[in-house]
PDB file of C-alpha atoms in Angstrom:
ATOM      1  CA  UNK L   1    -155.232 -27.211 -19.000  1.00  0.00           C
ATOM      2  CA  UNK L   2    -151.961 -27.739 -17.155  1.00  0.00           C
ATOM      3  CA  UNK L   3    -150.930 -30.816 -15.220  1.00  0.00           C
ATOM      4  CA  UNK L   4    -151.819 -29.532 -11.734  1.00  0.00           C
ATOM      5  CA  UNK L   5    -155.217 -28.170 -12.775  1.00  0.00           C
ATOM      6  CA  UNK L   6    -156.124 -31.454 -14.472  1.00  0.00           C
ATOM      7  CA  UNK L   7    -155.223 -33.413 -11.328  1.00  0.00           C
ATOM      8  CA  UNK L   8    -157.153 -30.985  -9.130  1.00  0.00           C
ATOM      9  CA  UNK L   9    -160.341 -31.249 -11.206  1.00  0.00           C
ATOM     10  CA  UNK L  10    -160.128 -35.029 -11.467  1.00  0.00           C
ATOM     11  CA  UNK L  11    -159.600 -35.473  -7.730  1.00  0.00           C
ATOM     12  CA  UNK L  12    -162.360 -32.954  -6.919  1.00  0.00           C
ATOM     13  CA  UNK L  13    -164.868 -34.866  -9.063  1.00  0.00           C
ATOM     14  CA  UNK L  14    -164.008 -38.173  -7.390  1.00  0.00           C
ATOM     15  CA  UNK L  15    -164.164 -36.652  -3.923  1.00  0.00           C
ATOM     16  CA  UNK L  16    -167.510 -35.002  -4.716  1.00  0.00           C
ATOM     17  CA  UNK L  17    -168.918 -38.378  -5.779  1.00  0.00           C
ATOM     18  CA  UNK L  18    -167.643 -39.999  -2.569  1.00  0.00           C
ATOM     19  CA  UNK L  19    -169.264 -37.309  -0.423  1.00  0.00           C
ATOM     20  CA  UNK L  20    -172.501 -36.987  -2.440  1.00  0.00           C
ATOM     21  CA  UNK L  21    -173.258 -40.712  -2.283  1.00  0.00           C
ATOM     22  CA  UNK L  22    -171.582 -41.334   1.086  1.00  0.00           C
ATOM     23  CA  UNK L  23    -169.376 -44.011  -0.416  1.00  0.00           C
ATOM     24  CA  UNK L  24    -167.067 -43.894   2.615  1.00  0.00           C
ATOM     25  CA  UNK L  25    -167.920 -43.154   6.227  1.00  0.00           C
ATOM     26  CA  UNK L  26    -165.495 -42.118   8.936  1.00  0.00           C
ATOM     27  CA  UNK L  27    -163.769 -45.065  10.597  1.00  0.00           C
ATOM     28  CA  UNK L  28    -164.467 -47.519   7.788  1.00  0.00           C
ATOM     29  CA  UNK L  29    -162.000 -50.026   6.383  1.00  0.00           C
ATOM     30  CA  UNK L  30    -161.888 -49.897   2.572  1.00  0.00           C
ATOM     31  CA  UNK L  31    -160.182 -52.534   0.435  1.00  0.00           C
ATOM     32  CA  UNK L  32    -159.187 -51.546  -3.104  1.00  0.00           C
ATOM     33  CA  UNK L  33    -159.385 -54.250  -5.778  1.00  0.00           C
ATOM     34  CA  UNK L  34    -155.997 -53.473  -7.314  1.00  0.00           C
ATOM     35  CA  UNK L  35    -155.229 -55.106 -10.677  1.00  0.00           C
ATOM     36  CA  UNK L  36    -152.379 -52.771 -11.583  1.00  0.00           C
ATOM     37  CA  UNK L  37    -154.357 -51.289 -14.492  1.00  0.00           C
ATOM     38  CA  UNK L  38    -154.864 -47.539 -14.793  1.00  0.00           C
ATOM     39  CA  UNK L  39    -158.382 -47.488 -13.283  1.00  0.00           C
ATOM     40  CA  UNK L  40    -157.630 -49.427 -10.107  1.00  0.00           C
ATOM     41  CA  UNK L  41    -154.331 -47.546  -9.693  1.00  0.00           C
ATOM     42  CA  UNK L  42    -156.088 -44.161  -9.894  1.00  0.00           C
ATOM     43  CA  UNK L  43    -158.640 -45.418  -7.348  1.00  0.00           C
ATOM     44  CA  UNK L  44    -155.791 -46.423  -5.026  1.00  0.00           C
ATOM     45  CA  UNK L  45    -153.972 -43.079  -5.394  1.00  0.00           C
ATOM     46  CA  UNK L  46    -157.033 -40.916  -4.756  1.00  0.00           C
ATOM     47  CA  UNK L  47    -158.234 -42.945  -1.771  1.00  0.00           C
ATOM     48  CA  UNK L  48    -154.730 -43.055  -0.306  1.00  0.00           C
ATOM     49  CA  UNK L  49    -154.544 -39.266  -0.551  1.00  0.00           C
ATOM     50  CA  UNK L  50    -157.961 -38.875   1.120  1.00  0.00           C
ATOM     51  CA  UNK L  51    -157.671 -41.466   3.894  1.00  0.00           C
ATOM     52  CA  UNK L  52    -156.284 -39.135   6.554  1.00  0.00           C
ATOM     53  CA  UNK L  53    -158.674 -36.310   5.800  1.00  0.00           C
ATOM     54  CA  UNK L  54    -161.755 -38.549   5.637  1.00  0.00           C
ATOM     55  CA  UNK L  55    -160.389 -40.812   8.410  1.00  0.00           C
ATOM     56  CA  UNK L  56    -160.677 -44.321   7.042  1.00  0.00           C
ATOM     57  CA  UNK L  57    -158.400 -47.351   6.837  1.00  0.00           C
ATOM     58  CA  UNK L  58    -157.148 -48.562   3.464  1.00  0.00           C
ATOM     59  CA  UNK L  59    -155.755 -51.858   2.196  1.00  0.00           C
ATOM     60  CA  UNK L  60    -155.402 -53.293  -1.311  1.00  0.00           C
ATOM     61  CA  UNK L  61    -156.067 -56.770  -2.688  1.00  0.00           C
ATOM     62  CA  UNK L  62    -154.606 -58.076  -5.941  1.00  0.00           C
ATOM     63  CA  UNK L  63    -155.525 -61.354  -7.605  1.00  0.00           C
ATOM     64  CA  UNK L  64    -153.264 -63.384  -9.896  1.00  0.00           C
ATOM     65  CA  UNK L  65    -155.664 -65.164 -12.248  1.00  0.00           C
ATOM     66  CA  UNK L  66    -152.900 -67.177 -13.882  1.00  0.00           C
ATOM     67  CA  UNK L  67    -152.712 -65.582 -17.344  1.00  0.00           C
ATOM     68  CA  UNK L  68    -149.225 -66.216 -18.682  1.00  0.00           C
ATOM     69  CA  UNK L  69    -147.347 -63.257 -20.142  1.00  0.00           C
ATOM     70  CA  UNK L  70    -149.996 -60.819 -18.954  1.00  0.00           C
ATOM     71  CA  UNK L  71    -150.771 -60.898 -15.259  1.00  0.00           C
ATOM     72  CA  UNK L  72    -147.129 -60.681 -14.164  1.00  0.00           C
ATOM     73  CA  UNK L  73    -146.933 -57.084 -15.421  1.00  0.00           C
ATOM     74  CA  UNK L  74    -150.096 -56.127 -13.584  1.00  0.00           C
ATOM     75  CA  UNK L  75    -148.787 -57.609 -10.343  1.00  0.00           C
ATOM     76  CA  UNK L  76    -145.585 -55.584 -10.678  1.00  0.00           C
ATOM     77  CA  UNK L  77    -147.583 -52.369 -11.147  1.00  0.00           C
ATOM     78  CA  UNK L  78    -149.852 -53.211  -8.200  1.00  0.00           C
ATOM     79  CA  UNK L  79    -146.878 -53.811  -5.909  1.00  0.00           C
ATOM     80  CA  UNK L  80    -145.098 -50.629  -7.030  1.00  0.00           C
ATOM     81  CA  UNK L  81    -148.138 -48.389  -6.531  1.00  0.00           C
ATOM     82  CA  UNK L  82    -149.001 -49.921  -3.158  1.00  0.00           C
ATOM     83  CA  UNK L  83    -145.413 -49.219  -2.100  1.00  0.00           C
ATOM     84  CA  UNK L  84    -145.542 -45.647  -3.428  1.00  0.00           C
ATOM     85  CA  UNK L  85    -148.784 -44.867  -1.554  1.00  0.00           C
ATOM     86  CA  UNK L  86    -147.785 -46.849   1.566  1.00  0.00           C
ATOM     87  CA  UNK L  87    -150.820 -49.143   1.398  1.00  0.00           C
ATOM     88  CA  UNK L  88    -150.676 -52.760   2.573  1.00  0.00           C
ATOM     89  CA  UNK L  89    -151.130 -55.137  -0.379  1.00  0.00           C
ATOM     90  CA  UNK L  90    -152.655 -58.591   0.049  1.00  0.00           C
ATOM     91  CA  UNK L  91    -151.809 -60.956  -2.824  1.00  0.00           C
ATOM     92  CA  UNK L  92    -154.069 -63.872  -3.751  1.00  0.00           C
ATOM     93  CA  UNK L  93    -154.145 -66.257  -6.715  1.00  0.00           C
ATOM     94  CA  UNK L  94    -156.400 -68.734  -8.484  1.00  0.00           C
ATOM     95  CA  UNK L  95    -153.653 -71.331  -8.111  1.00  0.00           C
ATOM     96  CA  UNK L  96    -153.509 -71.024  -4.320  1.00  0.00           C
ATOM     97  CA  UNK L  97    -157.293 -70.932  -3.900  1.00  0.00           C
ATOM     98  CA  UNK L  98    -158.444 -73.402  -6.559  1.00  0.00           C
ATOM     99  CA  UNK L  99    -155.374 -75.322  -7.695  1.00  0.00           C
ATOM    100  CA  UNK L 100    -155.307 -73.994 -11.259  1.00  0.00           C
ATOM    101  CA  UNK L 101    -154.775 -70.829 -13.260  1.00  0.00           C
ATOM    102  CA  UNK L 102    -157.155 -69.383 -15.827  1.00  0.00           C
ATOM    103  CA  UNK L 103    -154.947 -70.595 -18.691  1.00  0.00           C
ATOM    104  CA  UNK L 104    -155.473 -74.171 -17.457  1.00  0.00           C
ATOM    105  CA  UNK L 105    -159.267 -74.045 -17.821  1.00  0.00           C
ATOM    106  CA  UNK L 106    -159.835 -71.374 -20.495  1.00  0.00           C
ATOM    107  CA  UNK L 107    -160.540 -73.885 -23.274  1.00  0.00           C
ATOM    108  CA  UNK L 108    -163.525 -75.224 -21.357  1.00  0.00           C
ATOM    109  CA  UNK L 109    -165.517 -72.002 -21.751  1.00  0.00           C
ATOM    110  CA  UNK L 110    -166.932 -70.004 -24.661  1.00  0.00           C
ATOM    111  CA  UNK L 111    -165.496 -66.950 -22.938  1.00  0.00           C
ATOM    112  CA  UNK L 112    -162.845 -67.355 -20.200  1.00  0.00           C
ATOM    113  CA  UNK L 113    -164.068 -64.010 -18.849  1.00  0.00           C
ATOM    114  CA  UNK L 114    -167.003 -65.851 -17.259  1.00  0.00           C
ATOM    115  CA  UNK L 115    -165.018 -68.070 -14.828  1.00  0.00           C
ATOM    116  CA  UNK L 116    -162.411 -65.327 -14.406  1.00  0.00           C
ATOM    117  CA  UNK L 117    -165.008 -62.858 -13.135  1.00  0.00           C
ATOM    118  CA  UNK L 118    -166.721 -65.403 -10.896  1.00  0.00           C
ATOM    119  CA  UNK L 119    -163.534 -66.678  -9.259  1.00  0.00           C
ATOM    120  CA  UNK L 120    -161.995 -63.205  -8.914  1.00  0.00           C
ATOM    121  CA  UNK L 121    -165.120 -61.830  -7.199  1.00  0.00           C
ATOM    122  CA  UNK L 122    -165.173 -64.868  -4.879  1.00  0.00           C
ATOM    123  CA  UNK L 123    -161.560 -64.251  -3.823  1.00  0.00           C
ATOM    124  CA  UNK L 124    -162.028 -60.495  -3.429  1.00  0.00           C
ATOM    125  CA  UNK L 125    -165.127 -60.858  -1.267  1.00  0.00           C
ATOM    126  CA  UNK L 126    -163.707 -63.585   0.972  1.00  0.00           C
ATOM    127  CA  UNK L 127    -160.402 -61.739   1.426  1.00  0.00           C
ATOM    128  CA  UNK L 128    -162.042 -58.371   2.134  1.00  0.00           C
ATOM    129  CA  UNK L 129    -164.414 -59.995   4.634  1.00  0.00           C
ATOM    130  CA  UNK L 130    -161.515 -61.739   6.398  1.00  0.00           C
ATOM    131  CA  UNK L 131    -159.695 -58.394   6.607  1.00  0.00           C
ATOM    132  CA  UNK L 132    -162.744 -56.813   8.218  1.00  0.00           C
ATOM    133  CA  UNK L 133    -163.297 -54.411   5.313  1.00  0.00           C
ATOM    134  CA  UNK L 134    -166.663 -52.691   5.172  1.00  0.00           C
ATOM    135  CA  UNK L 135    -166.499 -51.981   1.421  1.00  0.00           C
ATOM    136  CA  UNK L 136    -164.520 -52.945  -1.682  1.00  0.00           C
ATOM    137  CA  UNK L 137    -163.519 -50.070  -3.958  1.00  0.00           C
ATOM    138  CA  UNK L 138    -163.253 -51.059  -7.612  1.00  0.00           C
ATOM    139  CA  UNK L 139    -161.861 -49.151 -10.568  1.00  0.00           C
ATOM    140  CA  UNK L 140    -165.057 -49.190 -12.637  1.00  0.00           C
ATOM    141  CA  UNK L 141    -165.148 -45.963 -14.641  1.00  0.00           C
ATOM    142  CA  UNK L 142    -167.970 -44.271 -16.565  1.00  0.00           C
ATOM    143  CA  UNK L 143    -167.254 -46.248 -19.745  1.00  0.00           C
ATOM    144  CA  UNK L 144    -167.378 -49.537 -17.812  1.00  0.00           C
ATOM    145  CA  UNK L 145    -170.726 -48.561 -16.296  1.00  0.00           C
ATOM    146  CA  UNK L 146    -172.261 -47.689 -19.666  1.00  0.00           C
ATOM    147  CA  UNK L 147    -170.967 -50.958 -21.146  1.00  0.00           C
ATOM    148  CA  UNK L 148    -172.401 -52.993 -18.259  1.00  0.00           C
ATOM    149  CA  UNK L 149    -175.768 -51.294 -18.475  1.00  0.00           C
ATOM    150  CA  UNK L 150    -175.917 -51.753 -22.251  1.00  0.00           C
ATOM    151  CA  UNK L 151    -175.060 -55.443 -21.865  1.00  0.00           C
ATOM    152  CA  UNK L 152    -177.903 -55.852 -19.359  1.00  0.00           C
ATOM    153  CA  UNK L 153    -180.283 -54.110 -21.765  1.00  0.00           C
ATOM    154  CA  UNK L 154    -179.446 -56.296 -24.760  1.00  0.00           C
ATOM    155  CA  UNK L 155    -179.658 -59.427 -22.602  1.00  0.00           C
ATOM    156  CA  UNK L 156    -182.924 -58.351 -21.001  1.00  0.00           C
ATOM    157  CA  UNK L 157    -181.337 -59.011 -17.612  1.00  0.00           C
ATOM    158  CA  UNK L 158    -183.213 -56.520 -15.423  1.00  0.00           C
ATOM    159  CA  UNK L 159    -181.768 -58.058 -12.250  1.00  0.00           C
ATOM    160  CA  UNK L 160    -178.383 -56.616 -13.180  1.00  0.00           C
ATOM    161  CA  UNK L 161    -179.875 -53.109 -12.896  1.00  0.00           C
ATOM    162  CA  UNK L 162    -179.381 -53.500  -9.130  1.00  0.00           C
ATOM    163  CA  UNK L 163    -175.653 -53.251  -9.801  1.00  0.00           C
ATOM    164  CA  UNK L 164    -175.967 -49.888 -11.564  1.00  0.00           C
ATOM    165  CA  UNK L 165    -174.789 -46.913  -9.543  1.00  0.00           C
ATOM    166  CA  UNK L 166    -171.702 -45.828  -7.580  1.00  0.00           C
ATOM    167  CA  UNK L 167    -172.450 -48.123  -4.635  1.00  0.00           C
ATOM    168  CA  UNK L 168    -174.072 -51.503  -4.098  1.00  0.00           C
ATOM    169  CA  UNK L 169    -176.231 -52.486  -1.186  1.00  0.00           C
ATOM    170  CA  UNK L 170    -175.210 -55.037   1.449  1.00  0.00           C
ATOM    171  CA  UNK L 171    -177.428 -58.062   0.868  1.00  0.00           C
ATOM    172  CA  UNK L 172    -175.728 -60.454   3.314  1.00  0.00           C
ATOM    173  CA  UNK L 173    -173.503 -59.921   6.385  1.00  0.00           C
ATOM    174  CA  UNK L 174    -170.627 -61.725   4.658  1.00  0.00           C
ATOM    175  CA  UNK L 175    -171.093 -59.961   1.308  1.00  0.00           C
ATOM    176  CA  UNK L 176    -168.834 -56.906   1.248  1.00  0.00           C
ATOM    177  CA  UNK L 177    -170.575 -54.195  -0.843  1.00  0.00           C
ATOM    178  CA  UNK L 178    -168.767 -52.503  -3.730  1.00  0.00           C
ATOM    179  CA  UNK L 179    -168.188 -48.817  -4.317  1.00  0.00           C
ATOM    180  CA  UNK L 180    -167.061 -47.207  -7.585  1.00  0.00           C
ATOM    181  CA  UNK L 181    -165.235 -43.913  -6.951  1.00  0.00           C
ATOM    182  CA  UNK L 182    -164.601 -43.495 -10.721  1.00  0.00           C
ATOM    183  CA  UNK L 183    -168.264 -44.068 -11.615  1.00  0.00           C
ATOM    184  CA  UNK L 184    -168.635 -40.709 -13.404  1.00  0.00           C
ATOM    185  CA  UNK L 185    -165.033 -40.428 -14.662  1.00  0.00           C
ATOM    186  CA  UNK L 186    -164.477 -41.160 -18.387  1.00  0.00           C
ATOM    187  CA  UNK L 187    -161.883 -43.826 -19.194  1.00  0.00           C
ATOM    188  CA  UNK L 188    -160.046 -41.382 -21.441  1.00  0.00           C
ATOM    189  CA  UNK L 189    -159.341 -39.069 -18.488  1.00  0.00           C
ATOM    190  CA  UNK L 190    -157.993 -41.967 -16.449  1.00  0.00           C
ATOM    191  CA  UNK L 191    -155.532 -42.701 -19.248  1.00  0.00           C
ATOM    192  CA  UNK L 192    -154.515 -39.052 -19.476  1.00  0.00           C
ATOM    193  CA  UNK L 193    -153.918 -38.996 -15.701  1.00  0.00           C
ATOM    194  CA  UNK L 194    -151.653 -42.065 -15.847  1.00  0.00           C
ATOM    195  CA  UNK L 195    -149.573 -40.723 -18.749  1.00  0.00           C
ATOM    196  CA  UNK L 196    -149.435 -37.108 -17.529  1.00  0.00           C
ATOM    197  CA  UNK L 197    -148.259 -38.160 -14.063  1.00  0.00           C
ATOM    198  CA  UNK L 198    -145.963 -40.942 -15.333  1.00  0.00           C
ATOM    199  CA  UNK L 199    -147.652 -43.440 -13.013  1.00  0.00           C
ATOM    200  CA  UNK L 200    -146.466 -47.062 -13.349  1.00  0.00           C
ATOM    201  CA  UNK L 201    -149.556 -48.859 -14.659  1.00  0.00           C
ATOM    202  CA  UNK L 202    -150.276 -52.012 -16.643  1.00  0.00           C
ATOM    203  CA  UNK L 203    -151.738 -50.861 -19.976  1.00  0.00           C
ATOM    204  CA  UNK L 204    -151.821 -54.177 -21.870  1.00  0.00           C
ATOM    205  CA  UNK L 205    -155.207 -55.654 -22.748  1.00  0.00           C
ATOM    206  CA  UNK L 206    -156.061 -59.122 -21.459  1.00  0.00           C
ATOM    207  CA  UNK L 207    -155.483 -61.720 -24.221  1.00  0.00           C
ATOM    208  CA  UNK L 208    -158.930 -63.182 -23.534  1.00  0.00           C
ATOM    209  CA  UNK L 209    -160.898 -59.929 -23.558  1.00  0.00           C
ATOM    210  CA  UNK L 210    -161.758 -60.064 -27.277  1.00  0.00           C
ATOM    211  CA  UNK L 211    -163.860 -63.179 -26.611  1.00  0.00           C
ATOM    212  CA  UNK L 212    -166.317 -61.338 -24.343  1.00  0.00           C
ATOM    213  CA  UNK L 213    -169.536 -59.523 -25.196  1.00  0.00           C
ATOM    214  CA  UNK L 214    -168.139 -56.507 -23.366  1.00  0.00           C
ATOM    215  CA  UNK L 215    -165.406 -56.152 -25.985  1.00  0.00           C
ATOM    216  CA  UNK L 216    -167.989 -55.849 -28.770  1.00  0.00           C
ATOM    217  CA  UNK L 217    -170.119 -53.395 -26.791  1.00  0.00           C
ATOM    218  CA  UNK L 218    -167.035 -51.329 -25.942  1.00  0.00           C
ATOM    219  CA  UNK L 219    -166.034 -51.122 -29.608  1.00  0.00           C
ATOM    220  CA  UNK L 220    -169.560 -50.097 -30.616  1.00  0.00           C
ATOM    221  CA  UNK L 221    -169.740 -47.336 -28.002  1.00  0.00           C
ATOM    222  CA  UNK L 222    -166.268 -46.054 -28.898  1.00  0.00           C
ATOM    223  CA  UNK L 223    -167.273 -45.799 -32.557  1.00  0.00           C
ATOM    224  CA  UNK L 224    -170.437 -43.954 -31.546  1.00  0.00           C
ATOM    225  CA  UNK L 225    -168.366 -41.541 -29.445  1.00  0.00           C
ATOM    226  CA  UNK L 226    -165.956 -40.958 -32.313  1.00  0.00           C
ATOM    227  CA  UNK L 227    -168.824 -40.098 -34.668  1.00  0.00           C
ATOM    228  CA  UNK L 228    -170.820 -38.191 -32.035  1.00  0.00           C
ATOM    229  CA  UNK L 229    -168.462 -36.630 -29.435  1.00  0.00           C
ATOM    230  CA  UNK L 230    -170.067 -36.460 -26.001  1.00  0.00           C
ATOM    231  CA  UNK L 231    -172.529 -39.294 -26.613  1.00  0.00           C
ATOM    232  CA  UNK L 232    -171.190 -41.391 -23.719  1.00  0.00           C
ATOM    233  CA  UNK L 233    -171.848 -38.610 -21.226  1.00  0.00           C
ATOM    234  CA  UNK L 234    -175.346 -38.167 -22.687  1.00  0.00           C
ATOM    235  CA  UNK L 235    -176.021 -41.908 -22.379  1.00  0.00           C
ATOM    236  CA  UNK L 236    -174.876 -41.818 -18.763  1.00  0.00           C
ATOM    237  CA  UNK L 237    -177.100 -38.813 -18.084  1.00  0.00           C
ATOM    238  CA  UNK L 238    -180.051 -40.638 -19.640  1.00  0.00           C
ATOM    239  CA  UNK L 239    -179.420 -43.735 -17.508  1.00  0.00           C
ATOM    240  CA  UNK L 240    -179.268 -41.649 -14.341  1.00  0.00           C
ATOM    241  CA  UNK L 241    -182.544 -39.863 -15.140  1.00  0.00           C
ATOM    242  CA  UNK L 242    -184.495 -42.842 -16.482  1.00  0.00           C
ATOM    243  CA  UNK L 243    -183.582 -45.818 -14.327  1.00  0.00           C
ATOM    244  CA  UNK L 244    -183.892 -46.283 -10.618  1.00  0.00           C
ATOM    245  CA  UNK L 245    -181.723 -48.814  -8.867  1.00  0.00           C
ATOM    246  CA  UNK L 246    -183.623 -52.077  -8.541  1.00  0.00           C
ATOM    247  CA  UNK L 247    -183.337 -53.744  -5.156  1.00  0.00           C
ATOM    248  CA  UNK L 248    -182.231 -57.348  -5.185  1.00  0.00           C
ATOM    249  CA  UNK L 249    -184.866 -59.736  -3.946  1.00  0.00           C
ATOM    250  CA  UNK L 250    -184.671 -63.345  -2.876  1.00  0.00           C
ATOM    251  CA  UNK L 251    -183.146 -64.953   0.167  1.00  0.00           C
ATOM    252  CA  UNK L 252    -179.359 -64.924   0.284  1.00  0.00           C
ATOM    253  CA  UNK L 253    -177.971 -67.881   2.183  1.00  0.00           C
ATOM    254  CA  UNK L 254    -174.593 -69.586   2.503  1.00  0.00           C
ATOM    255  CA  UNK L 255    -173.106 -71.933  -0.078  1.00  0.00           C
ATOM    256  CA  UNK L 256    -173.240 -75.491   1.293  1.00  0.00           C
ATOM    257  CA  UNK L 257    -169.679 -76.109   0.096  1.00  0.00           C
ATOM    258  CA  UNK L 258    -167.617 -72.970   0.795  1.00  0.00           C
ATOM    259  CA  UNK L 259    -169.913 -70.960   3.071  1.00  0.00           C
ATOM    260  CA  UNK L 260    -169.827 -67.828   0.924  1.00  0.00           C
ATOM    261  CA  UNK L 261    -173.086 -65.882   0.354  1.00  0.00           C
ATOM    262  CA  UNK L 262    -175.180 -67.431  -2.405  1.00  0.00           C
ATOM    263  CA  UNK L 263    -178.714 -67.288  -3.824  1.00  0.00           C
ATOM    264  CA  UNK L 264    -178.609 -71.054  -4.453  1.00  0.00           C
ATOM    265  CA  UNK L 265    -177.333 -74.096  -2.562  1.00  0.00           C
ATOM    266  CA  UNK L 266    -174.038 -73.777  -4.433  1.00  0.00           C
ATOM    267  CA  UNK L 267    -172.461 -70.401  -5.150  1.00  0.00           C
ATOM    268  CA  UNK L 268    -171.452 -69.719  -8.742  1.00  0.00           C
ATOM    269  CA  UNK L 269    -167.771 -70.368  -7.990  1.00  0.00           C
ATOM    270  CA  UNK L 270    -168.456 -73.783  -6.480  1.00  0.00           C
ATOM    271  CA  UNK L 271    -170.851 -74.587  -9.314  1.00  0.00           C
ATOM    272  CA  UNK L 272    -168.121 -73.869 -11.858  1.00  0.00           C
ATOM    273  CA  UNK L 273    -165.591 -75.853  -9.808  1.00  0.00           C
ATOM    274  CA  UNK L 274    -167.991 -78.807  -9.840  1.00  0.00           C
ATOM    275  CA  UNK L 275    -168.372 -78.521 -13.623  1.00  0.00           C
ATOM    276  CA  UNK L 276    -164.570 -78.470 -13.958  1.00  0.00           C
ATOM    277  CA  UNK L 277    -164.320 -81.589 -11.818  1.00  0.00           C
TER     278      UNK L 277
END
């Protein structure tokens, strides 16, 4: 398959997902969570190319977690791609919001991925809400979705099943729902797209990622795919046929400290901040 045909098929699949699940409505404001990695960059490029035709507004948000020797390269890629696609980029950081970077607090956690995810989601939601965005587009691909679902299965965390699918429901006026335009796109194809089109992306792996459960699950699934080509697509097909999205229950209120949506008196970010003193 040549370069142009590959791009056409990839874009057509993403657009079909957007239209089939109504991920974007006319007149909406979409914010892309742009890390500078290949998945978020592809999400930015495709949405930027579709924004006039589908008539929606697009901005991008990047978050500097404070990971020395790693995040700087991602920020450079995010800035370059936002410039190339003429999309406004809003830059935020853990240091500006919380007074520390991830490196400063990593030793206090079994896996630094836990506070990183909590604080990054807090910043993304607050920033997107302040911008007036109706949805946040993330770069979660098919491999990410299978990994997340498998992690929920092994943990017995059925509540996380509500997060399965290409779009999440709005559970609070100040909670900006997520959409995943790459939900049914294999990670391998995202990598091929970046290399084939010589797109400036950040390909390094986070130095903390090996400490997470996701890293082990990812390795297991990749070995399964190597031994049984096509197994990831079959797993995804099984998930789609077997499981229905579970609605989140429970009253969502505002965190008594920061005012962000929370299921408890303190949101998870403020709870972690309290633990960190």
